[in-house]
Short mmCIF file of N, CA and C in Angstrom, two decimals:
data_model
loop_
_atom_site.label_atom_id
_atom_site.label_comp_id
_atom_site.label_asym_id
_atom_site.label_seq_id
_atom_site.Cartn_x
_atom_site.Cartn_y
_atom_site.Cartn_z
N MET A 18 -8.93 -0.45 -22.89
CA MET A 18 -8.32 -1.74 -22.79
C MET A 18 -8.42 -2.35 -21.43
N ASP A 19 -8.78 -3.56 -21.41
CA ASP A 19 -8.93 -4.27 -20.09
C ASP A 19 -7.48 -4.54 -19.59
N LYS A 20 -7.36 -4.23 -18.22
CA LYS A 20 -6.10 -4.41 -17.59
C LYS A 20 -6.31 -5.10 -16.27
N ARG A 21 -5.35 -5.85 -15.80
CA ARG A 21 -5.34 -6.40 -14.46
C ARG A 21 -4.50 -5.52 -13.61
N ILE A 22 -5.06 -4.81 -12.60
CA ILE A 22 -4.29 -3.80 -11.84
C ILE A 22 -4.29 -4.31 -10.38
N GLY A 23 -3.07 -4.19 -9.79
CA GLY A 23 -2.99 -4.39 -8.35
C GLY A 23 -3.03 -3.00 -7.71
N LEU A 24 -3.61 -2.97 -6.50
CA LEU A 24 -3.75 -1.73 -5.79
C LEU A 24 -3.09 -1.96 -4.36
N MET A 25 -2.23 -0.99 -4.00
CA MET A 25 -1.65 -1.02 -2.67
C MET A 25 -1.94 0.37 -1.97
N GLY A 26 -2.67 0.32 -0.92
CA GLY A 26 -2.92 1.55 -0.21
C GLY A 26 -2.18 1.63 1.06
N GLY A 27 -1.89 2.81 1.58
CA GLY A 27 -1.21 2.87 2.83
C GLY A 27 -0.63 4.24 3.05
N THR A 28 -0.07 4.48 4.24
CA THR A 28 0.48 5.77 4.60
C THR A 28 1.90 5.88 3.92
N PHE A 29 2.56 4.72 3.79
CA PHE A 29 3.87 4.63 3.25
C PHE A 29 4.77 5.62 3.92
N ASP A 30 4.95 5.53 5.14
CA ASP A 30 5.70 6.53 5.98
C ASP A 30 6.80 5.92 6.78
N PRO A 31 7.81 5.44 6.12
CA PRO A 31 8.23 5.48 4.71
C PRO A 31 7.77 4.18 3.93
N PRO A 32 7.76 4.21 2.65
CA PRO A 32 7.64 2.96 1.83
C PRO A 32 8.95 2.27 1.99
N HIS A 33 8.91 0.89 2.09
CA HIS A 33 10.12 0.08 2.35
C HIS A 33 10.10 -1.08 1.38
N ILE A 34 11.23 -1.87 1.49
CA ILE A 34 11.31 -3.05 0.58
C ILE A 34 10.18 -4.12 0.81
N GLY A 35 9.67 -4.15 1.97
CA GLY A 35 8.59 -5.08 2.21
C GLY A 35 7.38 -4.76 1.37
N HIS A 36 7.04 -3.40 1.26
CA HIS A 36 6.05 -3.00 0.32
C HIS A 36 6.34 -3.37 -1.16
N ALA A 37 7.61 -3.09 -1.54
CA ALA A 37 8.03 -3.36 -2.92
C ALA A 37 7.97 -4.84 -3.21
N ILE A 38 8.48 -5.65 -2.35
CA ILE A 38 8.53 -7.11 -2.53
C ILE A 38 7.03 -7.61 -2.62
N LEU A 39 6.21 -7.19 -1.72
CA LEU A 39 4.79 -7.60 -1.77
C LEU A 39 4.14 -7.21 -3.15
N ALA A 40 4.40 -5.96 -3.59
CA ALA A 40 3.79 -5.48 -4.79
C ALA A 40 4.30 -6.29 -6.05
N GLU A 41 5.62 -6.58 -6.01
CA GLU A 41 6.22 -7.22 -7.17
C GLU A 41 5.82 -8.72 -7.20
N THR A 42 5.70 -9.33 -6.00
CA THR A 42 5.34 -10.75 -5.88
C THR A 42 3.88 -10.94 -6.40
N ALA A 43 3.08 -9.95 -6.01
CA ALA A 43 1.65 -9.99 -6.44
C ALA A 43 1.56 -9.81 -7.96
N ARG A 44 2.35 -8.90 -8.50
CA ARG A 44 2.40 -8.56 -9.92
C ARG A 44 2.74 -9.85 -10.71
N ILE A 45 3.75 -10.51 -10.33
CA ILE A 45 4.25 -11.69 -11.01
C ILE A 45 3.22 -12.85 -10.79
N SER A 46 2.81 -13.05 -9.62
CA SER A 46 1.94 -14.21 -9.32
C SER A 46 0.62 -14.09 -9.98
N LEU A 47 0.00 -12.88 -10.05
CA LEU A 47 -1.32 -12.69 -10.60
C LEU A 47 -1.31 -12.18 -12.00
N LYS A 48 -0.09 -12.12 -12.61
CA LYS A 48 0.04 -11.61 -13.98
C LYS A 48 -0.63 -10.22 -14.19
N LEU A 49 -0.26 -9.31 -13.19
CA LEU A 49 -0.87 -7.95 -13.30
C LEU A 49 -0.10 -7.08 -14.24
N ASP A 50 -0.84 -6.21 -14.93
CA ASP A 50 -0.25 -5.26 -15.83
C ASP A 50 0.57 -4.22 -15.11
N GLU A 51 -0.04 -3.73 -13.95
CA GLU A 51 0.57 -2.66 -13.20
C GLU A 51 0.14 -2.86 -11.74
N VAL A 52 0.96 -2.25 -10.79
CA VAL A 52 0.58 -2.07 -9.46
C VAL A 52 0.46 -0.59 -9.20
N TRP A 53 -0.71 -0.13 -8.71
CA TRP A 53 -0.87 1.23 -8.45
C TRP A 53 -0.68 1.50 -6.94
N TRP A 54 0.25 2.27 -6.57
CA TRP A 54 0.44 2.58 -5.14
C TRP A 54 -0.40 3.79 -4.83
N LEU A 55 -1.22 3.67 -3.75
CA LEU A 55 -2.23 4.73 -3.43
C LEU A 55 -1.86 5.27 -2.02
N PRO A 56 -1.06 6.31 -1.94
CA PRO A 56 -0.80 6.86 -0.64
C PRO A 56 -2.05 7.53 -0.08
N ASN A 57 -2.31 7.27 1.20
CA ASN A 57 -3.46 7.89 1.90
C ASN A 57 -3.21 9.27 2.22
N GLN A 58 -4.17 10.06 2.08
CA GLN A 58 -4.12 11.47 2.49
C GLN A 58 -4.52 11.59 3.95
N VAL A 59 -5.66 11.03 4.30
CA VAL A 59 -6.15 11.05 5.67
C VAL A 59 -6.53 9.58 6.05
N PRO A 60 -5.63 8.86 6.55
CA PRO A 60 -5.98 7.44 6.83
C PRO A 60 -6.98 7.41 8.06
N PRO A 61 -8.14 6.90 7.89
CA PRO A 61 -9.17 6.97 8.89
C PRO A 61 -8.86 6.07 10.14
N HIS A 62 -7.97 5.06 10.09
CA HIS A 62 -7.65 4.22 11.20
C HIS A 62 -6.43 4.57 11.96
N LYS A 63 -5.67 5.62 11.47
CA LYS A 63 -4.47 6.03 12.15
C LYS A 63 -4.53 7.47 12.43
N GLU A 64 -3.91 7.81 13.57
CA GLU A 64 -3.80 9.25 13.94
C GLU A 64 -2.60 9.78 13.08
N LYS A 65 -2.74 11.10 12.58
CA LYS A 65 -1.67 11.61 11.80
C LYS A 65 -0.60 12.15 12.88
N LYS A 66 0.36 11.28 13.12
CA LYS A 66 1.38 11.55 14.15
C LYS A 66 2.72 11.99 13.53
N SER A 67 2.92 11.56 12.24
CA SER A 67 4.20 11.72 11.65
C SER A 67 4.55 13.12 11.39
N VAL A 68 5.87 13.42 11.43
CA VAL A 68 6.41 14.72 11.07
C VAL A 68 6.59 14.91 9.61
N THR A 69 6.44 13.81 8.78
CA THR A 69 6.64 13.89 7.38
C THR A 69 5.35 14.51 6.74
N SER A 70 5.62 15.28 5.74
CA SER A 70 4.50 15.85 5.06
C SER A 70 3.92 15.00 4.02
N ASP A 71 2.76 15.25 3.48
CA ASP A 71 2.17 14.46 2.40
C ASP A 71 3.17 14.45 1.21
N GLU A 72 3.67 15.65 0.91
CA GLU A 72 4.69 15.78 -0.22
C GLU A 72 5.87 14.91 -0.11
N GLU A 73 6.40 14.77 1.15
CA GLU A 73 7.53 13.89 1.43
C GLU A 73 7.13 12.41 1.19
N ARG A 74 5.98 12.04 1.72
CA ARG A 74 5.57 10.63 1.54
C ARG A 74 5.30 10.30 -0.01
N ILE A 75 4.69 11.25 -0.68
CA ILE A 75 4.46 11.08 -2.13
C ILE A 75 5.80 10.95 -2.85
N ASN A 76 6.73 11.83 -2.50
CA ASN A 76 8.12 11.79 -3.14
C ASN A 76 8.71 10.48 -2.99
N MET A 77 8.61 9.88 -1.74
CA MET A 77 9.24 8.54 -1.54
C MET A 77 8.60 7.42 -2.34
N VAL A 78 7.30 7.53 -2.41
CA VAL A 78 6.56 6.46 -3.20
C VAL A 78 6.90 6.66 -4.67
N GLU A 79 6.91 7.86 -5.14
CA GLU A 79 7.30 8.07 -6.58
C GLU A 79 8.76 7.55 -6.88
N MET A 80 9.62 7.74 -5.89
CA MET A 80 11.01 7.20 -6.05
C MET A 80 11.05 5.67 -6.29
N ILE A 81 10.26 4.94 -5.53
CA ILE A 81 10.16 3.48 -5.69
C ILE A 81 9.53 3.16 -7.04
N CYS A 82 8.48 3.89 -7.41
CA CYS A 82 7.73 3.63 -8.64
C CYS A 82 8.60 3.91 -9.84
N GLU A 83 9.49 4.97 -9.74
CA GLU A 83 10.35 5.35 -10.94
C GLU A 83 11.33 4.26 -11.21
N LYS A 84 11.70 3.46 -10.26
CA LYS A 84 12.69 2.39 -10.40
C LYS A 84 12.13 1.19 -11.05
N HIS A 85 10.81 1.07 -11.20
CA HIS A 85 10.22 -0.14 -11.75
C HIS A 85 8.96 0.16 -12.57
N GLY A 86 9.06 0.01 -13.79
CA GLY A 86 8.03 0.40 -14.79
C GLY A 86 6.61 0.04 -14.52
N PRO A 87 6.36 -1.22 -14.00
CA PRO A 87 4.92 -1.54 -13.76
C PRO A 87 4.35 -0.88 -12.49
N PHE A 88 5.14 -0.25 -11.64
CA PHE A 88 4.69 0.48 -10.53
C PHE A 88 4.27 1.93 -10.82
N VAL A 89 3.14 2.32 -10.38
CA VAL A 89 2.56 3.60 -10.66
C VAL A 89 2.11 4.29 -9.37
N CYS A 90 2.51 5.51 -9.08
CA CYS A 90 1.98 6.24 -7.93
C CYS A 90 0.76 6.97 -8.40
N ASN A 91 -0.37 6.60 -7.76
CA ASN A 91 -1.68 7.13 -8.13
C ASN A 91 -2.15 7.98 -6.96
N LEU A 92 -2.43 9.22 -7.19
CA LEU A 92 -2.77 10.22 -6.12
C LEU A 92 -4.29 10.43 -6.07
N ILE A 93 -5.04 9.50 -6.41
CA ILE A 93 -6.55 9.57 -6.36
C ILE A 93 -7.06 10.01 -4.96
N GLU A 94 -6.31 9.53 -3.88
CA GLU A 94 -6.85 9.88 -2.57
C GLU A 94 -6.47 11.30 -2.21
N PHE A 95 -5.63 11.98 -2.93
CA PHE A 95 -5.33 13.39 -2.75
C PHE A 95 -6.22 14.26 -3.51
N GLU A 96 -6.87 13.66 -4.50
CA GLU A 96 -7.71 14.46 -5.45
C GLU A 96 -9.13 14.59 -4.92
N ARG A 97 -9.45 13.88 -3.79
CA ARG A 97 -10.77 14.12 -3.24
C ARG A 97 -10.63 14.43 -1.80
N LYS A 98 -11.73 15.01 -1.25
CA LYS A 98 -11.74 15.44 0.13
C LYS A 98 -12.13 14.36 1.15
N GLY A 99 -11.79 14.61 2.35
CA GLY A 99 -12.30 13.67 3.50
C GLY A 99 -11.34 12.49 3.75
N PRO A 100 -11.69 11.67 4.67
CA PRO A 100 -10.83 10.56 4.97
C PRO A 100 -10.71 9.59 3.83
N SER A 101 -9.56 8.86 3.80
CA SER A 101 -9.28 7.96 2.68
C SER A 101 -9.87 6.63 2.98
N TYR A 102 -11.28 6.55 2.81
CA TYR A 102 -11.89 5.17 2.98
C TYR A 102 -11.70 4.40 1.70
N THR A 103 -11.27 3.17 1.74
CA THR A 103 -10.99 2.33 0.69
C THR A 103 -12.24 2.17 -0.22
N ALA A 104 -13.41 1.96 0.35
CA ALA A 104 -14.56 1.72 -0.44
C ALA A 104 -14.86 2.96 -1.38
N ASP A 105 -14.67 4.20 -0.88
CA ASP A 105 -14.85 5.42 -1.67
C ASP A 105 -13.88 5.48 -2.88
N THR A 106 -12.58 5.14 -2.50
CA THR A 106 -11.54 5.16 -3.53
C THR A 106 -11.84 4.15 -4.63
N LEU A 107 -12.20 2.98 -4.24
CA LEU A 107 -12.44 1.92 -5.19
C LEU A 107 -13.64 2.16 -6.06
N LYS A 108 -14.68 2.79 -5.49
CA LYS A 108 -15.87 3.22 -6.34
C LYS A 108 -15.42 4.11 -7.45
N LEU A 109 -14.53 5.09 -7.05
CA LEU A 109 -14.10 6.14 -7.95
C LEU A 109 -13.22 5.45 -9.05
N LEU A 110 -12.36 4.59 -8.62
CA LEU A 110 -11.49 3.93 -9.62
C LEU A 110 -12.29 3.07 -10.55
N LYS A 111 -13.32 2.36 -10.04
CA LYS A 111 -14.12 1.60 -10.95
C LYS A 111 -14.96 2.43 -11.89
N ASP A 112 -15.41 3.58 -11.46
CA ASP A 112 -16.13 4.51 -12.30
C ASP A 112 -15.13 4.98 -13.47
N GLN A 113 -13.92 5.27 -13.07
CA GLN A 113 -12.91 5.81 -14.03
C GLN A 113 -12.38 4.75 -15.01
N HIS A 114 -12.36 3.49 -14.53
CA HIS A 114 -11.84 2.33 -15.25
C HIS A 114 -12.68 1.12 -15.23
N PRO A 115 -13.87 1.20 -15.74
CA PRO A 115 -14.88 0.14 -15.57
C PRO A 115 -14.47 -1.20 -16.09
N THR A 116 -13.60 -1.29 -17.09
CA THR A 116 -13.13 -2.59 -17.67
C THR A 116 -11.94 -3.24 -16.94
N HIS A 117 -11.29 -2.55 -16.05
CA HIS A 117 -10.12 -3.10 -15.37
C HIS A 117 -10.58 -4.03 -14.24
N ASP A 118 -9.79 -5.08 -14.03
CA ASP A 118 -9.89 -6.00 -12.96
C ASP A 118 -8.90 -5.54 -11.84
N PHE A 119 -9.46 -5.26 -10.66
CA PHE A 119 -8.63 -4.73 -9.59
C PHE A 119 -8.38 -5.76 -8.52
N TYR A 120 -7.21 -5.83 -8.00
CA TYR A 120 -6.74 -6.74 -6.98
C TYR A 120 -6.18 -5.86 -5.88
N PHE A 121 -6.74 -5.90 -4.65
CA PHE A 121 -6.25 -5.07 -3.59
C PHE A 121 -5.21 -5.86 -2.81
N ILE A 122 -3.97 -5.47 -2.78
CA ILE A 122 -2.88 -6.21 -2.22
C ILE A 122 -2.65 -5.84 -0.82
N ILE A 123 -2.62 -6.86 0.10
CA ILE A 123 -2.48 -6.63 1.50
C ILE A 123 -1.64 -7.71 2.10
N GLY A 124 -1.12 -7.44 3.34
CA GLY A 124 -0.41 -8.39 4.13
C GLY A 124 -1.30 -9.09 5.13
N GLY A 125 -0.84 -10.16 5.75
CA GLY A 125 -1.66 -10.88 6.70
C GLY A 125 -2.19 -10.13 7.89
N ASP A 126 -1.46 -9.04 8.24
CA ASP A 126 -1.96 -8.18 9.27
C ASP A 126 -3.27 -7.51 8.87
N SER A 127 -3.38 -7.07 7.67
CA SER A 127 -4.65 -6.50 7.12
C SER A 127 -5.74 -7.50 6.93
N VAL A 128 -5.35 -8.74 6.62
CA VAL A 128 -6.36 -9.81 6.45
C VAL A 128 -7.08 -10.00 7.74
N ASP A 129 -6.36 -10.01 8.90
CA ASP A 129 -6.92 -10.22 10.20
C ASP A 129 -7.91 -9.06 10.58
N ALA A 130 -7.71 -7.84 9.99
CA ALA A 130 -8.47 -6.71 10.44
C ALA A 130 -9.56 -6.34 9.35
N LEU A 131 -9.75 -7.20 8.33
CA LEU A 131 -10.74 -6.81 7.20
C LEU A 131 -12.07 -6.59 7.71
N HIS A 132 -12.48 -7.43 8.72
CA HIS A 132 -13.94 -7.23 9.24
C HIS A 132 -14.14 -5.85 9.85
N THR A 133 -13.10 -5.10 10.11
CA THR A 133 -13.28 -3.77 10.71
C THR A 133 -13.28 -2.73 9.67
N TRP A 134 -13.04 -2.95 8.46
CA TRP A 134 -13.02 -2.00 7.34
C TRP A 134 -14.42 -1.50 7.06
N ARG A 135 -14.53 -0.16 6.85
CA ARG A 135 -15.83 0.40 6.58
C ARG A 135 -16.26 -0.04 5.15
N ASP A 136 -17.54 -0.50 5.10
CA ASP A 136 -18.14 -0.89 3.82
C ASP A 136 -17.45 -2.08 3.20
N ILE A 137 -16.94 -3.02 3.98
CA ILE A 137 -16.14 -4.14 3.47
C ILE A 137 -16.88 -4.94 2.46
N GLU A 138 -18.20 -5.12 2.62
CA GLU A 138 -19.07 -5.86 1.61
C GLU A 138 -18.94 -5.16 0.28
N THR A 139 -19.04 -3.82 0.23
CA THR A 139 -18.94 -3.10 -1.01
C THR A 139 -17.58 -3.27 -1.64
N ILE A 140 -16.57 -3.19 -0.85
CA ILE A 140 -15.15 -3.43 -1.31
C ILE A 140 -15.06 -4.78 -1.97
N GLY A 141 -15.63 -5.76 -1.30
CA GLY A 141 -15.52 -7.17 -1.86
C GLY A 141 -16.24 -7.33 -3.21
N GLU A 142 -17.19 -6.45 -3.51
CA GLU A 142 -17.85 -6.46 -4.81
C GLU A 142 -16.98 -5.78 -5.90
N LEU A 143 -15.96 -4.95 -5.43
CA LEU A 143 -15.19 -4.22 -6.43
C LEU A 143 -13.84 -4.77 -6.68
N VAL A 144 -13.31 -5.56 -5.77
CA VAL A 144 -11.96 -6.14 -5.92
C VAL A 144 -11.85 -7.49 -5.40
N THR A 145 -10.76 -8.16 -5.76
CA THR A 145 -10.38 -9.39 -5.17
C THR A 145 -9.24 -9.00 -4.25
N PHE A 146 -9.15 -9.46 -2.98
CA PHE A 146 -8.05 -9.18 -2.13
C PHE A 146 -6.93 -10.26 -2.50
N ALA A 147 -5.73 -9.78 -2.62
CA ALA A 147 -4.61 -10.60 -2.81
C ALA A 147 -3.73 -10.41 -1.63
N TRP A 148 -3.36 -11.44 -0.94
CA TRP A 148 -2.64 -11.29 0.34
C TRP A 148 -1.53 -12.34 0.46
N MET A 149 -0.49 -11.90 1.23
CA MET A 149 0.65 -12.65 1.53
C MET A 149 0.81 -12.70 3.05
N LYS A 150 1.33 -13.83 3.56
CA LYS A 150 1.54 -14.01 5.05
C LYS A 150 2.54 -12.97 5.52
N ARG A 151 2.31 -12.68 6.80
CA ARG A 151 3.21 -11.79 7.50
C ARG A 151 3.40 -12.41 8.91
N PRO A 152 4.64 -12.56 9.30
CA PRO A 152 4.90 -13.18 10.58
C PRO A 152 4.14 -12.49 11.79
N GLY A 153 3.63 -13.33 12.66
CA GLY A 153 2.88 -12.83 13.82
C GLY A 153 1.46 -12.63 13.60
N TYR A 154 0.91 -12.86 12.36
CA TYR A 154 -0.56 -12.72 12.05
C TYR A 154 -1.06 -13.98 11.47
N ARG A 155 -2.31 -14.33 11.84
CA ARG A 155 -2.92 -15.55 11.38
C ARG A 155 -3.25 -15.53 9.90
N GLY A 156 -3.69 -14.37 9.38
CA GLY A 156 -4.12 -14.22 7.99
C GLY A 156 -5.41 -15.05 7.77
N GLU A 157 -6.30 -14.91 8.74
CA GLU A 157 -7.59 -15.61 8.60
C GLU A 157 -8.71 -14.54 8.65
N PRO A 158 -9.27 -14.24 7.50
CA PRO A 158 -10.35 -13.25 7.50
C PRO A 158 -11.57 -13.64 8.29
N GLN A 159 -12.21 -12.74 8.93
CA GLN A 159 -13.45 -13.02 9.69
C GLN A 159 -14.70 -12.58 8.90
N ILE A 160 -14.46 -12.41 7.58
CA ILE A 160 -15.54 -12.03 6.75
C ILE A 160 -15.34 -12.72 5.40
N ASP A 161 -16.47 -12.96 4.69
CA ASP A 161 -16.44 -13.56 3.43
C ASP A 161 -16.28 -12.57 2.33
N VAL A 162 -15.11 -12.41 1.72
CA VAL A 162 -14.83 -11.58 0.59
C VAL A 162 -13.99 -12.30 -0.41
N PRO A 163 -13.99 -11.91 -1.68
CA PRO A 163 -13.10 -12.62 -2.63
C PRO A 163 -11.63 -12.42 -2.27
N MET A 164 -10.91 -13.60 -2.14
CA MET A 164 -9.50 -13.48 -1.73
C MET A 164 -8.68 -14.46 -2.56
N THR A 165 -7.44 -14.20 -2.73
CA THR A 165 -6.48 -15.08 -3.35
C THR A 165 -5.17 -14.93 -2.53
N PHE A 166 -4.60 -16.07 -2.32
CA PHE A 166 -3.33 -16.14 -1.56
C PHE A 166 -2.16 -15.98 -2.52
N ILE A 167 -1.18 -15.23 -2.10
CA ILE A 167 0.07 -15.06 -2.88
C ILE A 167 1.17 -15.77 -2.14
N GLU A 168 1.79 -16.76 -2.78
CA GLU A 168 2.91 -17.47 -2.18
C GLU A 168 4.11 -16.59 -2.34
N GLY A 169 4.87 -16.36 -1.29
CA GLY A 169 6.08 -15.54 -1.41
C GLY A 169 6.81 -15.45 -0.11
N LEU A 170 7.77 -14.57 -0.07
CA LEU A 170 8.53 -14.30 1.15
C LEU A 170 7.64 -13.80 2.27
N SER A 171 7.84 -14.18 3.46
CA SER A 171 7.11 -13.75 4.62
C SER A 171 7.93 -12.78 5.40
N LEU A 172 7.71 -11.54 5.20
CA LEU A 172 8.59 -10.52 5.77
C LEU A 172 7.88 -9.74 6.95
N ASP A 173 8.67 -9.43 7.93
CA ASP A 173 8.12 -8.59 9.07
C ASP A 173 8.89 -7.31 9.17
N ILE A 174 8.58 -6.49 8.17
CA ILE A 174 9.17 -5.10 8.14
C ILE A 174 8.03 -4.05 8.32
N SER A 175 8.25 -3.10 9.20
CA SER A 175 7.19 -2.13 9.41
C SER A 175 7.76 -0.70 9.27
N SER A 176 6.92 0.23 8.72
CA SER A 176 7.34 1.64 8.66
C SER A 176 7.59 2.14 10.04
N THR A 177 6.76 1.72 11.05
CA THR A 177 6.94 2.16 12.43
C THR A 177 8.34 1.89 12.92
N ALA A 178 8.78 0.62 12.73
CA ALA A 178 10.07 0.17 13.25
C ALA A 178 11.24 0.94 12.46
N ILE A 179 10.99 1.23 11.24
CA ILE A 179 11.99 2.02 10.47
C ILE A 179 12.10 3.42 11.02
N ARG A 180 10.96 4.03 11.23
CA ARG A 180 11.05 5.45 11.82
C ARG A 180 11.67 5.37 13.17
N GLN A 181 11.45 4.41 13.98
CA GLN A 181 12.07 4.26 15.32
C GLN A 181 13.56 4.08 15.16
N ALA A 182 13.97 3.22 14.17
CA ALA A 182 15.39 3.01 13.97
C ALA A 182 16.10 4.20 13.46
N VAL A 183 15.52 4.99 12.61
CA VAL A 183 16.07 6.22 12.23
C VAL A 183 16.39 7.19 13.35
N LYS A 184 15.31 7.28 14.17
CA LYS A 184 15.44 8.17 15.32
C LYS A 184 16.50 7.72 16.36
N ALA A 185 16.66 6.47 16.46
CA ALA A 185 17.70 5.87 17.36
C ALA A 185 19.05 5.78 16.71
N GLY A 186 19.16 6.03 15.41
CA GLY A 186 20.43 6.01 14.74
C GLY A 186 20.84 4.54 14.44
N THR A 187 19.81 3.62 14.36
CA THR A 187 20.24 2.19 14.19
C THR A 187 19.52 1.65 12.91
N LEU A 188 19.26 2.43 11.92
CA LEU A 188 18.59 1.99 10.76
C LEU A 188 19.49 1.03 9.90
N ASN A 189 18.88 -0.11 9.53
CA ASN A 189 19.53 -0.99 8.58
C ASN A 189 19.03 -0.46 7.22
N SER A 190 19.91 0.21 6.51
CA SER A 190 19.47 0.88 5.25
C SER A 190 19.00 -0.07 4.12
N PHE A 191 19.35 -1.41 4.30
CA PHE A 191 18.82 -2.36 3.34
C PHE A 191 17.39 -2.61 3.45
N LEU A 192 16.69 -2.06 4.40
CA LEU A 192 15.22 -2.17 4.50
C LEU A 192 14.48 -1.22 3.60
N LEU A 193 15.28 -0.31 2.96
CA LEU A 193 14.71 0.74 2.07
C LEU A 193 15.46 0.64 0.79
N THR A 194 14.75 1.10 -0.39
CA THR A 194 15.51 1.31 -1.53
C THR A 194 16.55 2.37 -1.32
N GLU A 195 17.59 2.30 -2.12
CA GLU A 195 18.63 3.27 -1.92
C GLU A 195 18.27 4.67 -2.03
N ASN A 196 17.39 4.98 -3.03
CA ASN A 196 16.95 6.38 -3.25
C ASN A 196 16.09 6.90 -2.13
N VAL A 197 15.25 6.03 -1.51
CA VAL A 197 14.40 6.43 -0.35
C VAL A 197 15.28 6.62 0.85
N ALA A 198 16.24 5.69 1.11
CA ALA A 198 17.17 5.88 2.20
C ALA A 198 17.96 7.13 2.15
N SER A 199 18.37 7.54 0.99
CA SER A 199 19.16 8.78 0.75
C SER A 199 18.21 9.95 1.03
N TYR A 200 16.96 9.92 0.54
CA TYR A 200 16.01 10.97 0.78
C TYR A 200 15.73 11.23 2.16
N ILE A 201 15.61 10.12 2.94
CA ILE A 201 15.29 10.28 4.33
C ILE A 201 16.49 10.92 5.08
N LYS A 202 17.70 10.50 4.70
CA LYS A 202 18.88 11.08 5.32
C LYS A 202 19.10 12.48 4.94
N GLU A 203 18.88 12.84 3.61
CA GLU A 203 19.13 14.22 3.11
C GLU A 203 18.14 15.16 3.76
N ASN A 204 16.95 14.74 4.09
CA ASN A 204 15.85 15.60 4.51
C ASN A 204 15.64 15.46 5.99
N ASN A 205 16.50 14.71 6.61
CA ASN A 205 16.47 14.54 8.16
C ASN A 205 15.14 14.11 8.55
N LEU A 206 14.49 13.15 7.91
CA LEU A 206 13.18 12.71 8.26
C LEU A 206 13.28 11.69 9.40
N TYR A 207 12.26 11.70 10.27
CA TYR A 207 12.09 10.78 11.37
C TYR A 207 13.12 10.96 12.51
N GLU A 208 13.98 11.97 12.46
CA GLU A 208 14.99 12.12 13.52
C GLU A 208 14.50 12.81 14.72
#
């Protein structure tokens, strides 16, 4: 069956309400059947600095997805070896689901960096990028790929700032879903 699927990739360390709002806004705006969250195993553009394990990051993404039926935690990047290059993941998803239409959901910060993505031309043949503004970023791609703009809230929430706030004891827990905030506290993550 043909489906319209949104894809959100990232380290999700931790996943926060900015991610959830972006995913749900894209789902509603683009009439997507589902949004698949794709936690990275080995993000090629980031050093693995976090003290959280892959299992902890997956658990937190699953907690968000359990709360909302159209959200799905997809572990495709953990099922293959090597760095989590988006082009490789998308080729595999297209092979597995050739009749699905995929929309890769990103924020304005990622739009500004698209020209640096490995095999971006190939990615552009496999998906349409769906993006929403993010404060402090232009949101102007320097490469020609299929894109659609999502009108919605412009939030400036980052996982890095959340980790820093947990460590400093100044976390605004409303930046996280209740179950993820509890999980972080119970497991002493980011302290």
